[in-house]
Coordinates of C-alpha atoms (C1' of nucleotides) in Angstrom, one line a residue:
Chain A
M1 CA 61.3 14.4 15.6
A2 CA 57.6 14.8 16.0
I3 CA 55.6 17.9 15.1
D4 CA 55.5 20.2 18.1
E5 CA 51.8 21.0 18.4
T6 CA 52.1 23.3 21.3
N7 CA 51.5 26.2 19.0
A8 CA 48.1 24.9 18.0
A9 CA 45.4 27.3 18.8
G10 CA 43.5 26.6 22.0
A11 CA 39.8 26.1 22.2
G12 CA 37.7 29.2 21.8
A13 CA 38.7 30.0 18.3
A14 CA 38.1 33.4 17.0
A15 CA 34.5 34.5 16.9
G16 CA 32.2 33.5 14.1
G17 CA 33.5 35.9 11.6
K18 CA 32.0 38.7 9.6
R19 CA 28.3 38.6 8.5
N20 CA 27.2 36.6 5.6
F21 CA 24.0 35.5 3.9
I22 CA 23.8 32.4 6.1
H23 CA 23.3 34.6 9.1
D24 CA 20.3 36.2 7.4
I25 CA 18.8 32.8 6.9
I26 CA 19.4 31.7 10.5
D27 CA 18.0 35.0 11.8
E28 CA 14.9 34.4 9.8
H29 CA 14.6 30.9 11.2
N30 CA 15.0 32.3 14.7
R31 CA 12.3 34.9 14.0
T32 CA 9.8 32.3 12.8
G33 CA 10.9 29.8 15.4
R34 CA 11.5 27.0 12.8
F35 CA 14.2 25.4 14.9
G36 CA 13.2 26.8 18.3
G37 CA 16.2 29.1 18.3
R38 CA 18.5 26.2 18.1
V39 CA 21.6 26.2 15.8
H40 CA 23.4 22.9 15.3
T41 CA 25.8 22.5 12.3
R42 CA 28.1 19.7 11.2
F43 CA 31.3 19.3 9.3
P44 CA 31.0 16.1 7.2
P45 CA 34.3 15.2 5.6
E46 CA 34.8 12.0 3.6
P47 CA 38.0 10.4 4.9
N48 CA 39.4 9.8 1.4
G49 CA 42.2 12.4 1.5
Y50 CA 43.6 15.2 3.6
L51 CA 41.7 18.4 4.4
H52 CA 42.8 21.4 2.3
V53 CA 42.4 25.1 2.4
G54 CA 38.8 24.9 1.0
H55 CA 37.8 22.5 3.8
A56 CA 39.4 25.0 6.3
A57 CA 36.8 27.6 5.0
S58 CA 34.0 25.1 5.6
I59 CA 35.3 24.2 9.0
C60 CA 35.5 27.9 10.0
L61 CA 32.1 28.5 8.6
N62 CA 30.3 25.6 10.4
F63 CA 32.1 26.0 13.7
G64 CA 32.0 29.8 13.4
I65 CA 28.2 29.9 12.8
A66 CA 27.6 27.7 15.8
E67 CA 29.8 29.8 18.0
T68 CA 28.1 33.0 16.8
Y69 CA 24.7 31.6 17.8
G70 CA 25.7 29.7 20.9
G71 CA 25.1 26.4 19.1
K72 CA 26.9 23.2 18.5
T73 CA 28.9 21.6 15.7
N74 CA 29.3 17.8 15.1
L75 CA 32.2 16.3 13.3
R76 CA 30.8 13.5 11.2
F77 CA 32.8 11.4 8.9
D78 CA 30.9 10.6 5.7
D79 CA 32.3 7.1 5.5
T80 CA 29.9 5.4 3.1
N81 CA 32.4 4.2 0.5
P82 CA 34.9 1.8 2.0
T83 CA 36.7 1.4 -1.3
K84 CA 38.1 4.9 -1.1
E85 CA 38.3 5.6 2.6
D86 CA 41.0 5.0 5.1
Q87 CA 41.8 5.3 8.8
E88 CA 44.9 7.3 8.0
Y89 CA 42.6 10.1 6.7
I90 CA 40.3 10.0 9.7
D91 CA 43.3 10.5 12.0
A92 CA 44.7 13.3 9.9
I93 CA 41.3 15.1 9.7
I94 CA 40.8 14.9 13.4
R95 CA 44.3 16.3 14.0
D96 CA 43.9 19.1 11.5
I97 CA 40.5 20.4 12.9
H98 CA 41.9 20.3 16.4
W99 CA 45.0 22.2 15.2
L100 CA 42.8 24.9 13.6
G101 CA 41.4 25.4 17.1
F102 CA 38.0 23.9 16.9
E103 CA 36.3 21.4 19.3
W104 CA 33.2 19.5 18.2
A105 CA 30.2 18.6 20.3
N106 CA 30.1 15.0 19.0
L107 CA 32.5 12.9 17.0
L108 CA 30.3 10.8 14.7
Y109 CA 30.3 8.6 11.7
A110 CA 27.7 8.0 9.0
S111 CA 28.4 4.4 9.5
D112 CA 27.0 4.7 13.0
Y113 CA 23.6 4.9 11.2
F114 CA 23.9 2.1 8.7
E115 CA 21.3 -0.1 10.5
Q116 CA 18.8 2.8 10.8
L117 CA 19.4 3.8 7.2
Y118 CA 18.8 0.2 6.2
Q119 CA 15.5 0.1 8.1
W120 CA 14.4 3.3 6.5
A121 CA 15.2 1.8 3.1
E122 CA 12.9 -1.1 3.9
T123 CA 10.2 1.4 4.9
L124 CA 10.6 3.2 1.6
I125 CA 10.2 -0.1 -0.2
Q126 CA 7.2 -1.1 1.8
N127 CA 5.7 2.3 0.9
G128 CA 6.2 1.7 -2.8
K129 CA 8.8 4.4 -3.0
A130 CA 11.9 2.3 -3.7
Y131 CA 12.7 -0.9 -5.7
V132 CA 15.5 -3.3 -6.4
D133 CA 16.8 -2.9 -9.9
Q134 CA 19.1 -5.4 -11.6
L135 CA 19.9 -3.4 -14.6
S136 CA 23.6 -3.1 -15.2
A137 CA 25.4 0.2 -14.5
D138 CA 25.6 0.8 -18.2
E139 CA 21.9 0.1 -18.7
I140 CA 20.9 2.4 -15.8
R141 CA 23.0 5.1 -17.4
E142 CA 21.3 4.5 -20.7
H143 CA 17.9 4.6 -19.1
R144 CA 18.7 7.8 -17.3
G145 CA 18.3 9.9 -20.4
T146 CA 20.3 13.1 -21.0
L147 CA 20.2 16.7 -19.9
T148 CA 17.6 17.4 -22.6
E149 CA 15.8 14.1 -22.9
P150 CA 13.8 12.4 -20.2
G151 CA 14.8 9.0 -18.9
R152 CA 12.9 5.7 -19.3
N153 CA 11.6 3.5 -16.5
S154 CA 13.5 0.4 -15.6
P155 CA 11.6 -2.8 -16.5
H156 CA 12.0 -3.7 -12.8
R157 CA 10.5 -0.5 -11.5
D158 CA 7.0 -1.9 -10.9
R159 CA 8.0 -5.3 -9.5
P160 CA 6.0 -6.2 -6.4
T161 CA 7.0 -4.7 -3.1
A162 CA 7.5 -8.1 -1.6
E163 CA 9.9 -9.0 -4.4
S164 CA 12.0 -5.9 -3.9
L165 CA 12.0 -6.4 -0.2
D166 CA 13.1 -10.0 -0.5
R167 CA 15.9 -9.1 -2.9
F168 CA 17.0 -6.1 -0.8
R169 CA 17.3 -8.4 2.2
R170 CA 19.3 -10.9 0.1
M171 CA 21.5 -8.0 -1.1
R172 CA 22.3 -7.4 2.6
A173 CA 22.8 -11.0 3.3
G174 CA 25.5 -11.1 0.6
E175 CA 23.8 -13.4 -1.9
F176 CA 24.8 -11.2 -4.8
K177 CA 28.0 -10.0 -6.4
N178 CA 29.2 -6.4 -6.7
G179 CA 27.1 -4.5 -9.3
E180 CA 24.5 -7.2 -9.6
M181 CA 21.7 -5.2 -8.1
V182 CA 21.0 -1.8 -6.6
L183 CA 18.2 -0.3 -4.6
R184 CA 16.7 2.8 -6.3
A185 CA 14.2 5.4 -5.1
K186 CA 11.0 5.5 -7.2
I187 CA 10.6 9.2 -8.0
D188 CA 10.4 10.4 -11.6
M189 CA 12.4 9.3 -14.6
S190 CA 11.3 12.3 -16.5
S191 CA 12.3 14.9 -14.0
P192 CA 14.3 17.8 -15.5
N193 CA 16.5 17.4 -12.4
I194 CA 18.5 14.3 -13.1
N195 CA 19.1 13.6 -9.4
L196 CA 15.4 12.8 -9.2
R197 CA 15.5 10.2 -11.9
D198 CA 15.2 7.2 -9.6
P199 CA 18.6 7.7 -7.8
V200 CA 20.5 4.7 -6.5
L201 CA 20.3 4.4 -2.7
Y202 CA 22.3 1.3 -2.1
R203 CA 25.0 -0.5 -4.1
I204 CA 26.7 -3.9 -3.3
L205 CA 30.3 -3.5 -2.2
H206 CA 32.0 -6.5 -0.8
A207 CA 34.6 -4.4 0.9
H208 CA 36.1 -4.1 4.4
H209 CA 35.0 -0.9 6.1
P210 CA 37.5 0.8 8.5
R211 CA 34.8 0.9 11.2
T212 CA 32.1 -1.6 10.5
G213 CA 34.5 -4.2 9.2
D214 CA 32.8 -6.9 7.2
A215 CA 29.3 -6.4 8.8
W216 CA 28.0 -4.9 5.6
C217 CA 28.3 -5.7 1.9
I218 CA 25.8 -3.0 0.8
Y219 CA 26.6 0.6 1.4
P220 CA 24.3 3.7 1.2
M221 CA 25.0 6.4 -1.4
Y222 CA 25.7 10.0 -0.3
D223 CA 22.2 11.2 -1.0
W224 CA 20.6 8.5 1.0
A225 CA 23.0 8.8 3.9
H226 CA 23.6 12.5 4.3
G227 CA 20.2 14.1 5.0
Q228 CA 19.1 11.3 7.2
S229 CA 22.3 11.5 9.2
D230 CA 21.7 15.2 9.6
S231 CA 18.1 14.4 10.7
I232 CA 19.2 11.8 13.3
E233 CA 21.7 14.3 14.8
G234 CA 19.1 17.1 14.9
I235 CA 21.2 19.3 12.7
T236 CA 19.5 22.6 12.0
H237 CA 21.6 24.0 9.1
S238 CA 23.3 21.6 6.8
I239 CA 25.9 23.8 5.0
C240 CA 27.4 22.4 1.9
T241 CA 28.9 23.6 -1.4
L242 CA 27.1 24.8 -4.5
E243 CA 27.3 21.6 -6.5
F244 CA 24.8 20.0 -4.0
E245 CA 22.1 22.6 -4.8
D246 CA 20.6 20.2 -7.4
H247 CA 20.5 17.6 -4.7
R248 CA 18.4 19.6 -2.2
P249 CA 15.1 18.5 -3.7
L250 CA 16.2 14.9 -3.1
Y251 CA 17.4 15.7 0.4
D252 CA 14.0 17.2 1.1
W253 CA 12.2 14.3 -0.6
F254 CA 13.8 11.7 1.6
V255 CA 13.1 13.3 5.0
E256 CA 9.5 14.1 3.9
Q257 CA 8.9 10.5 2.7
L258 CA 10.2 9.2 6.0
G259 CA 8.3 11.7 8.0
I260 CA 11.4 12.6 10.1
Y261 CA 12.9 15.8 11.4
H262 CA 13.8 18.1 8.5
P263 CA 17.0 20.1 8.6
Q264 CA 17.7 23.0 6.2
Q265 CA 20.4 22.5 3.5
I266 CA 22.2 25.7 2.6
E267 CA 24.7 26.0 -0.2
F268 CA 27.7 28.3 -0.4
A269 CA 30.5 28.8 -2.9
R270 CA 33.6 26.7 -2.4
V271 CA 36.7 28.7 -1.6
N272 CA 39.5 28.5 -4.2
V273 CA 42.9 30.1 -4.0
T274 CA 45.2 31.0 -6.8
T275 CA 48.1 28.5 -7.4
M276 CA 46.4 26.0 -5.1
I277 CA 44.8 22.8 -6.3
T278 CA 41.7 21.8 -4.3
S279 CA 40.7 18.7 -6.3
K280 CA 41.3 15.7 -4.0
R281 CA 41.8 13.5 -7.1
K282 CA 44.6 15.7 -8.3
L283 CA 46.1 16.1 -4.9
L284 CA 46.1 12.3 -4.6
R285 CA 47.9 12.1 -7.9
L286 CA 50.6 14.5 -6.8
V287 CA 51.2 12.3 -3.8
K288 CA 51.0 8.9 -5.6
D289 CA 53.2 10.0 -8.5
G290 CA 55.8 11.3 -6.1
V291 CA 55.7 14.9 -7.3
V292 CA 55.6 15.9 -3.7
R293 CA 56.8 14.0 -0.7
G294 CA 53.4 13.4 0.8
W295 CA 50.1 14.9 1.8
D296 CA 52.0 17.2 4.2
D297 CA 54.6 18.3 1.8
P298 CA 54.8 22.1 2.5
R299 CA 54.0 22.9 -1.1
M300 CA 50.6 21.2 -0.8
P301 CA 47.4 23.2 -0.1
T302 CA 46.5 20.8 2.7
I303 CA 46.1 21.9 6.3
S304 CA 48.8 19.4 7.3
A305 CA 51.1 20.9 4.8
M306 CA 50.4 24.4 5.8
R307 CA 51.1 23.4 9.4
R308 CA 54.4 21.8 8.5
R309 CA 55.3 24.9 6.4
G310 CA 54.8 27.1 9.4
Y311 CA 51.4 28.7 8.7
T312 CA 49.5 29.4 12.0
P313 CA 45.9 28.5 12.7
K314 CA 45.2 32.1 13.3
A315 CA 46.5 33.1 9.9
I316 CA 44.4 30.5 8.2
R317 CA 41.3 31.6 10.1
D318 CA 42.0 35.3 9.4
F319 CA 42.3 34.5 5.8
V320 CA 39.0 32.6 5.7
E321 CA 37.3 35.5 7.3
M322 CA 38.9 37.9 4.9
V323 CA 37.7 36.0 1.9
G324 CA 34.1 35.7 3.3
V325 CA 31.2 33.6 2.3
S326 CA 29.0 34.0 -0.7
R327 CA 27.0 32.1 -3.4
S328 CA 29.1 33.5 -6.3
G329 CA 32.1 31.3 -6.9
G330 CA 35.5 32.9 -7.4
I331 CA 39.2 32.5 -6.6
A332 CA 40.9 34.3 -3.9
D333 CA 44.4 35.7 -4.4
I334 CA 47.0 33.7 -2.5
Q335 CA 48.5 37.0 -1.5
M336 CA 45.7 37.5 0.9
L337 CA 46.7 34.3 2.6
E338 CA 50.3 35.3 2.6
Y339 CA 49.4 38.7 4.1
C340 CA 47.6 36.9 7.0
V341 CA 50.6 34.7 7.6
R342 CA 53.0 37.6 7.7
Q343 CA 50.7 39.6 9.9
D344 CA 50.5 36.9 12.5
L345 CA 54.1 35.8 12.3
N346 CA 55.4 39.3 12.5
K347 CA 53.9 39.6 15.9
I348 CA 55.0 36.3 17.3
A349 CA 58.2 35.1 15.5
P350 CA 61.5 35.6 17.2
R351 CA 64.2 37.2 15.0
T352 CA 67.3 35.4 14.0
M353 CA 70.0 36.2 11.5
A354 CA 70.6 33.5 8.9
V355 CA 72.7 33.7 5.7
L356 CA 71.3 31.6 2.9
H357 CA 73.8 32.3 0.2
P358 CA 77.0 33.2 2.0
I359 CA 79.9 35.4 1.0
K360 CA 82.8 35.8 3.4
V361 CA 83.7 39.1 4.8
V362 CA 87.0 39.8 6.6
L363 CA 87.3 42.9 8.8
T364 CA 90.9 43.9 8.2
N365 CA 91.1 46.2 11.2
Y366 CA 89.3 44.0 13.7
P367 CA 91.5 42.3 16.3
E368 CA 92.4 38.7 15.5
G369 CA 90.7 36.3 17.9
Q370 CA 88.4 38.9 19.4
V371 CA 84.7 38.0 20.0
E372 CA 82.0 40.5 21.1
W373 CA 78.5 39.5 22.0
F374 CA 75.8 42.0 20.9
D375 CA 72.3 42.3 22.3
S376 CA 69.7 42.3 19.5
P377 CA 65.9 42.5 20.0
V378 CA 64.1 39.1 19.9
N379 CA 61.2 40.9 18.3
P380 CA 61.0 44.7 17.6
E381 CA 57.2 44.3 17.5
D382 CA 57.2 43.0 21.1
P383 CA 59.5 44.7 23.5
T384 CA 58.6 42.2 26.3
A385 CA 60.3 39.5 24.2
G386 CA 63.6 40.9 25.3
T387 CA 67.0 40.5 23.6
R388 CA 69.3 37.7 22.5
Q389 CA 73.0 37.6 22.3
V390 CA 74.8 37.4 19.0
P391 CA 78.5 36.8 18.6
F392 CA 80.6 39.0 16.4
S393 CA 84.2 38.4 15.1
K394 CA 86.8 39.2 12.4
E395 CA 85.3 36.8 9.9
L396 CA 81.7 37.0 9.0
Y397 CA 79.2 35.8 6.3
I398 CA 76.8 38.1 4.7
E399 CA 74.2 37.4 2.0
A400 CA 75.8 37.2 -1.5
E401 CA 73.0 39.3 -2.9
D402 CA 73.7 42.1 -0.5
F403 CA 76.9 42.9 -2.4
M404 CA 77.3 44.2 -5.9
E405 CA 80.6 45.2 -7.4
T406 CA 79.0 47.7 -9.8
P407 CA 75.7 48.7 -8.1
P408 CA 72.8 49.9 -10.1
P409 CA 70.9 53.0 -9.0
K410 CA 68.9 52.6 -5.8
F411 CA 71.0 49.6 -4.7
Y412 CA 71.6 50.7 -1.1
R413 CA 73.6 47.7 0.0
L414 CA 77.3 47.0 0.1
S415 CA 79.6 47.8 -2.8
P416 CA 83.2 48.9 -3.1
G417 CA 83.8 52.0 -1.0
K418 CA 80.3 51.9 0.4
E419 CA 79.4 52.0 4.1
V420 CA 76.5 49.9 5.5
R421 CA 75.4 48.8 9.0
L422 CA 75.7 45.3 10.2
R423 CA 72.5 44.7 12.2
S424 CA 73.1 45.4 16.0
A425 CA 76.9 45.6 15.4
Y426 CA 79.0 48.1 13.5
F427 CA 79.2 50.2 10.4
V428 CA 81.5 48.6 7.9
T429 CA 83.0 49.8 4.6
C430 CA 84.1 47.6 1.7
S431 CA 87.7 48.2 0.8
E432 CA 88.6 45.3 -1.4
V433 CA 87.0 42.5 -3.5
I434 CA 88.9 39.2 -3.6
K435 CA 88.3 36.9 -6.7
D436 CA 89.4 33.5 -7.7
A437 CA 91.1 32.5 -10.9
D438 CA 87.8 32.4 -12.7
G439 CA 86.9 35.9 -11.6
R440 CA 84.3 34.9 -9.1
I441 CA 84.1 36.9 -5.9
V442 CA 85.2 34.7 -3.0
E443 CA 85.8 37.2 -0.2
L444 CA 85.2 40.9 0.7
R445 CA 87.7 42.9 2.8
C446 CA 86.1 45.5 4.9
T447 CA 87.0 47.9 7.7
Y448 CA 84.7 48.6 10.6
D449 CA 84.3 51.8 12.6
P450 CA 84.7 51.0 16.3
A451 CA 82.9 54.2 17.2
T452 CA 79.7 52.7 15.7
R453 CA 79.5 49.9 18.2
G454 CA 75.9 48.8 18.6
G455 CA 75.0 50.2 15.2
D456 CA 74.8 54.0 15.7
A457 CA 77.3 56.6 14.6
P458 CA 78.0 59.1 17.3
D459 CA 78.7 61.7 14.6
G460 CA 75.1 61.3 13.4
R461 CA 76.0 60.0 9.9
K462 CA 73.5 57.7 8.3
V463 CA 73.8 54.6 6.2
K464 CA 71.1 53.5 3.6
A465 CA 71.2 49.8 4.4
T466 CA 71.3 47.4 7.3
L467 CA 72.6 43.9 6.5
H468 CA 72.2 40.7 8.4
W469 CA 75.3 38.7 9.1
V470 CA 76.6 35.6 10.9
S471 CA 80.0 35.2 12.6
A472 CA 81.8 32.5 10.6
A473 CA 83.4 30.8 13.7
H474 CA 80.0 30.6 15.5
A475 CA 77.7 29.8 12.6
V476 CA 75.3 26.8 12.9
T477 CA 74.9 25.0 9.6
A478 CA 71.4 24.1 8.6
E479 CA 69.4 22.9 5.6
V480 CA 66.9 25.3 4.3
R481 CA 64.1 24.5 2.0
L482 CA 62.7 27.3 -0.1
Y483 CA 59.3 26.8 -1.7
D484 CA 57.6 28.3 -4.7
Y485 CA 54.1 27.9 -5.9
L486 CA 53.3 24.3 -7.0
L487 CA 51.5 25.5 -10.2
T488 CA 53.0 27.7 -12.9
V489 CA 49.6 29.3 -13.6
P490 CA 47.4 31.0 -10.9
K491 CA 44.1 29.5 -11.9
S492 CA 43.1 26.1 -13.3
G493 CA 41.1 28.1 -15.8
D494 CA 44.4 29.3 -17.2
M495 CA 45.4 25.8 -18.2
D496 CA 44.9 24.5 -21.7
E497 CA 42.0 22.1 -21.5
D498 CA 43.8 19.6 -23.7
K499 CA 46.7 19.4 -21.4
D500 CA 47.1 17.4 -18.2
F501 CA 47.5 19.6 -15.1
M502 CA 50.8 17.8 -14.4
E503 CA 52.2 19.9 -17.3
Y504 CA 51.6 23.0 -15.1
V505 CA 53.4 21.7 -12.1
N506 CA 56.3 24.1 -11.3
P507 CA 59.6 22.2 -11.7
N508 CA 61.3 24.7 -9.4
S509 CA 58.8 24.6 -6.6
L510 CA 61.5 23.4 -4.2
E511 CA 65.0 24.7 -3.8
I512 CA 67.2 23.1 -1.1
I513 CA 70.1 25.0 0.5
D514 CA 72.4 22.5 2.1
H515 CA 74.6 24.8 4.0
A516 CA 72.9 27.9 5.3
Y517 CA 74.6 29.7 8.2
I518 CA 72.6 30.7 11.2
E519 CA 73.5 32.5 14.4
P520 CA 74.1 30.1 17.3
S521 CA 71.0 31.1 19.3
I522 CA 69.0 28.9 17.0
T523 CA 70.6 25.8 18.6
G524 CA 68.1 23.4 20.0
A525 CA 65.1 24.9 18.2
P526 CA 62.2 22.4 18.4
V527 CA 60.3 21.1 15.4
G528 CA 57.5 23.5 14.6
K529 CA 59.4 26.5 16.0
Q530 CA 58.7 29.6 13.9
V531 CA 61.3 32.3 13.5
Q532 CA 62.0 35.2 11.2
F533 CA 65.3 35.2 9.5
E534 CA 65.7 38.9 9.4
R535 CA 65.4 40.6 6.0
V536 CA 64.7 37.1 4.5
G537 CA 61.4 35.7 5.6
Y538 CA 59.6 33.4 8.1
F539 CA 60.9 29.9 8.6
T540 CA 60.0 26.9 10.7
V541 CA 61.8 23.8 11.9
D542 CA 60.8 20.8 9.8
P543 CA 60.3 17.3 11.3
D544 CA 63.1 16.0 9.2
S545 CA 65.5 17.8 11.5
T546 CA 67.9 15.7 13.5
A547 CA 70.0 16.4 16.6
E548 CA 72.9 17.0 14.2
K549 CA 71.3 19.2 11.7
L550 CA 68.3 21.5 11.7
V551 CA 66.1 21.6 8.6
F552 CA 64.0 24.7 7.9
N553 CA 61.0 25.3 5.7
R554 CA 60.5 28.8 4.4
T555 CA 56.9 29.7 5.4
V556 CA 56.7 32.9 3.4
T557 CA 59.2 35.6 2.3
L558 CA 59.1 39.1 3.7
K559 CA 57.7 41.7 1.3
D560 CA 60.7 42.7 -0.8
E561 CA 60.8 46.2 -2.2
W562 CA 64.2 45.7 -3.8
T563 CA 63.2 42.7 -5.8
K564 CA 60.1 44.6 -6.9
L565 CA 62.2 47.5 -8.1
Q566 CA 64.4 45.2 -10.0
K567 CA 61.5 43.6 -11.8
Q568 CA 60.1 47.0 -12.7
G569 CA 63.5 47.9 -14.1
G570 CA 63.2 45.1 -16.5
Chain B
rA1 C1' 19.2 22.6 -25.9
rG2 C1' 16.7 20.8 -20.2
rA3 C1' 17.1 22.0 -14.8
rG4 C1' 19.4 24.8 -11.0
rG5 C1' 22.6 28.8 -9.6
rG6 C1' 25.7 33.3 -10.3
rA7 C1' 27.4 38.3 -12.3
rU8 C1' 29.7 45.1 -7.7
rA9 C1' 37.3 48.2 -8.3
rG10 C1' 42.7 43.7 -10.8
rU11 C1' 41.0 39.9 -6.7
rU12 C1' 37.7 38.5 -2.5
rC13 C1' 33.6 40.5 -0.1
rA14 C1' 29.9 44.8 1.9
rA15 C1' 25.9 48.1 0.8
rU16 C1' 18.8 44.4 2.7
rG17 C1' 14.7 51.0 -2.5
rG18 C1' 18.0 56.6 0.0
rU19 C1' 25.7 59.6 -0.4
rA20 C1' 28.5 52.5 -3.9
rG21 C1' 32.4 51.0 1.1
rA22 C1' 36.4 47.5 3.1
rA23 C1' 40.5 44.2 2.7
rC24 C1' 44.3 42.3 -0.4
rA25 C1' 47.1 43.7 -4.8
rG26 C1' 49.0 48.2 -7.5
rC27 C1' 50.9 53.3 -7.4
rG28 C1' 53.0 57.6 -4.4
rG29 C1' 54.8 59.4 0.2
rC30 C1' 56.3 59.4 5.6
rC31 C1' 59.0 56.6 9.1
rU32 C1' 62.7 52.9 10.0
rU33 C1' 69.2 49.7 13.4
rU34 C1' 64.9 44.4 8.9
rG35 C1' 64.3 47.9 1.3
rG36 C1' 60.5 44.2 7.1
rA37 C1' 56.6 46.2 10.3
rG38 C1' 53.8 50.6 10.8
rC39 C1' 51.4 55.3 9.2
rC40 C1' 49.3 58.6 5.3
rG41 C1' 47.6 59.3 0.5
rU42 C1' 46.0 57.5 -4.3
rC43 C1' 44.1 54.7 -8.6
rA44 C1' 40.0 51.7 -9.7
rG45 C1' 33.6 49.1 -10.0
rU46 C1' 27.4 48.0 -10.2
rC47 C1' 27.4 42.6 -17.4
rC48 C1' 23.9 44.9 -21.3
rU49 C1' 19.0 47.1 -22.8
rG50 C1' 14.5 48.7 -21.4
rG51 C1' 10.7 49.4 -17.4
rU52 C1' 8.6 50.7 -12.3
rU53 C1' 9.9 54.7 -8.8
rC54 C1' 10.9 61.3 -6.4
rG55 C1' 15.0 57.8 -6.1
rA56 C1' 17.4 51.2 -8.6
rG57 C1' 23.6 47.6 -7.5
rC58 C1' 18.9 46.1 -5.0
rC59 C1' 12.3 45.4 -7.8
rC60 C1' 10.2 43.9 -13.0
rA61 C1' 11.0 42.3 -18.4
rG62 C1' 14.3 40.8 -22.1
rG63 C1' 19.2 39.6 -23.4
rU64 C1' 24.6 38.4 -22.6
rC65 C1' 28.4 35.7 -20.2
rC66 C1' 30.1 32.2 -16.4
rC67 C1' 29.4 27.8 -13.1
rU68 C1' 27.0 23.0 -11.6
rC69 C1' 24.2 18.4 -13.0
rU70 C1' 23.7 12.8 -17.7
rG71 C1' 28.9 7.9 -11.0
rC72 C1' 26.5 1.7 -8.5
rC73 C1' 31.9 9.0 -6.0
rA74 C1' 31.0 12.6 -2.2

RNA sequence: AGAGGGAUAGUUCAAUGGUAGAACAGCGGCCUUUGGAGCCGUCAGUCCUGGUUCGAGCCCAGGUCCCUCUGCCA
């Protein structure tokens, strides 16, 4: 089955979000007329992995800013390193941004500008601002100096312009092997900003590029490609993360040297979330090592994974807005995300009864062979959603954890002699506990009160608990996958620096229930369908589902007062 | 140690020289045919030391702590 994308947010995603410091900067630009009142942002992913929750924040920021100011946003792939990039990632990124509910003004690639970037590089050489260096990578590193010591000039730094030009052209022509030469900007080897110590502009990479094929064997570095791409596209505000702050002088230097349109780079703090890894390198390892089933494994922090898990675009956008934008890095509690997911799903997810860990209940005074169909609300939060019909009979399943033979204080659910309500059906009282030879409970005998039909007692008596249930004869069997956090510590800072992060991968992050019982109204649910299993949590139909057997992912649990009480009790 | 940034409730953000607020989390209560949802209440903070000012989270000085940077990655 394919993912049902009909639940993707339409165009016109939620408004730009709450105010942040970038609005102040743009307002100032508009006041001074720097960009003529224009706002044009871009989202520039490198297609070397799947987008994750941190990218979602950047996407919402860039598209949100443009929307707030009536501007535009380009999607531009930063595809300058063919050894790491792949068409699969390009396709996934496009799918994910669309699913989040955003539409770009232009779909572009840095590789669209390779020829222009090359010409500008020749200009730089001709102006004496760049040179071909043939030091090895090790030698360049050695010449670069350290954080506290200045670097030294390359012996090739002052070679004649014509010689650099000739060699650069021959680099392009493919006359040299990988690593033999590079083009470097001629700036200042003693700059305290290491990015300004004659940064490499081009390296030789005899590699096939997903878009330009074998047309090039030299590829521009990020610093050389990014600002000029922004300039070409008329980007006004080039929003990136904090680690590029040190690169801004270089960004500015290039466009000034070239005398071309000058966008404004603005840095903000990357969004991190507890228990979520946002290092592409580590995510790639989880995938390659088979710790997870793929980039879209519902335990992953990728947008694809969150979609498969049942998160909604609205929930993710709400979360990003809740976290906000700042220049002081931090780590947001994943409970904020979960709150947003519950908040959205509570309003839209149809209710269903499903028993994950069944225990059989026999109603001793219920007529053999009788079946009643009860109306139950599809969604109590949304009366217009109507009702569904749920079959009831003599033999039922309830959740094993809803029964305790010797209940502790505050356990409101079923126990011997205790009366509870079965949701939308009857009050029942437990009369007998049947055990097997090993003393394990295998069945409960209960009586029902016919007068409580529909779930209300005409004499006004109350019960403390309402349980979900499924008629044994009508139950649909399904596989249910329960997920826990992928990491055993909330923050990467909580890990021992000497240990590999793999040691902190939660070995119990996936629990598979092969035979859950679900009420028959679930039959035919399409992939991507989101439901609430009452009293249990929100679930969605996984693409692994077949016509014979549905597979569900647990999106998020419901808040659970009882579990909390138990934990408090020790 | 050099350069660049950052420090406000447990967490993420507001407060733009004039009463330090919100959300999430926590705690307590109300309500409930989901121990859900909702509603109400509550706990809790300006990194430190000086200075300017009628008044400082905000401005100034000094300090402390944290983050980023020594890829032919982005």
